[in-house]
Amino acid sequence: MSTPTDVLVKGTGLVKHYPAREPGIRGRRLAIKAVDGVDIELRTGECLALVGESGCGKSTLASLLTNLEPLTSGIISVGHAQWGTGSKADRRLRRRIQIVLQDPYSALNPRMTVDAILREPLQIHSDLVPTSHRTERVVELLEMVGLNASHRHRYPHEFSGGQRQRICIARALAVEPEVLVCDEPLSALDVSVQGQILELFRDLRERLGLSYVFISHDLAVVRSIADRVAVMYLGRVVEQGPTEAVYENPKHPYTQALLSSAPVADPSRRDESRRIVLAGEVPSPANPPTGCTFRTRCWRAVEACASSRPPLEPVGPSHRAACIRVHLAGSEE
């Protein structure tokens, strides 16, 4: 893995609330707190992974980072510029951050050939590649992701799932981005194909110097590709740090439960692993618990967990967790 350097993307106090109503004619207005106060940094050359249960806000955060969804509040900076300052400025920033979506079947227009799909971003950002060289660029993009350039006049339905995801990656690379936000890019693919696409991501990172925000439910994949991990629960980051530090010494109870749910490949170590089964249901993002949002399912919760929201505080080198019990234990040592 490459050594990350300067901060490339920074999100401060990111909030995304969706308006809703309670059932009934006169149901009161609610706010679905999909992302509720997230601070995040991505360094140049780094792969930052986002993990957590379905509904924790990972995909919404990906949409915020790529400006597909407007912020309710907060600031996203890309280098020295900010999202949302104006259409021309945003268009320039959009080149720098591109997204690869989860489902390659629905991400491609079935009425467009692959050639047309890859030309479209070049037409939108017309100053990148002259018209006379766009065919060469399309061929280059297809070869870059391991596809036969002679197939560029085919339609998406003529390709397999793995090939479609390669087309999606090629489209994201067309505008020469610095960051790829990968939202569950492997989950819709067969296991054998997942390994090939993962290897492609590694190769592109080395060749093009890309930085990744990588969202996945597969904790083994995350461990193999990510430099740092941020664990999300109910719209908030509860723990983040270097991948090995988080995996080998998780501090937050939710992280401990999440990692314990991962299958152990080595049969000789299965007896050593202890599965932590969480009680209760995930609270509604429209009415999250006060204080620590995980306290209603946490076996270590104390009375103080309900009174205040614990901040992310250091628990090791570049390792932070948002847990009152962890910090109380640290202060007693």
mmCIF file of C-alpha atoms in Angstrom, residues 144-145 166 169 186 192-207 212 214 221 224-225:
data_model
loop_
_atom_site.group_PDB
_atom_site.id
_atom_site.type_symbol
_atom_site.label_atom_id
_atom_site.label_comp_id
_atom_site.label_asym_id
_atom_site.label_seq_id
_atom_site.Cartn_x
_atom_site.Cartn_y
_atom_site.Cartn_z
ATOM 1 C CA MET A 144 -7.225 0.267 -19.166
ATOM 2 C CA VAL A 145 -10.005 -1.742 -17.477
ATOM 3 C CA ARG A 166 -15.514 -2.521 -15.796
ATOM 4 C CA ILE A 169 -15.141 2.100 -13.917
ATOM 5 C CA LEU A 186 -18.451 -5.895 -5.738
ATOM 6 C CA SER A 192 -14.830 -15.259 -8.789
ATOM 7 C CA VAL A 193 -15.415 -11.935 -10.579
ATOM 8 C CA GLN A 194 -15.127 -9.934 -7.342
ATOM 9 C CA GLY A 195 -11.454 -10.871 -7.042
ATOM 10 C CA GLN A 196 -10.755 -9.695 -10.592
ATOM 11 C CA ILE A 197 -12.436 -6.320 -10.043
ATOM 12 C CA LEU A 198 -10.647 -5.884 -6.712
ATOM 13 C CA GLU A 199 -7.316 -6.544 -8.422
ATOM 14 C CA LEU A 200 -8.277 -3.965 -11.066
ATOM 15 C CA PHE A 201 -8.866 -1.363 -8.349
ATOM 16 C CA ARG A 202 -5.420 -2.083 -6.889
ATOM 17 C CA ASP A 203 -3.775 -1.831 -10.306
ATOM 18 C CA LEU A 204 -5.510 1.473 -11.128
ATOM 19 C CA ARG A 205 -4.484 2.889 -7.781
ATOM 20 C CA GLU A 206 -0.845 2.175 -8.494
ATOM 21 C CA ARG A 207 -0.893 3.253 -12.147
ATOM 22 C CA TYR A 212 -10.507 5.659 -2.879
ATOM 23 C CA PHE A 214 -14.462 2.246 -0.552
ATOM 24 C CA VAL A 221 -12.158 -7.246 1.279
ATOM 25 C CA SER A 224 -7.121 -6.337 2.065
ATOM 26 C CA ILE A 225 -7.502 -2.985 0.294
#
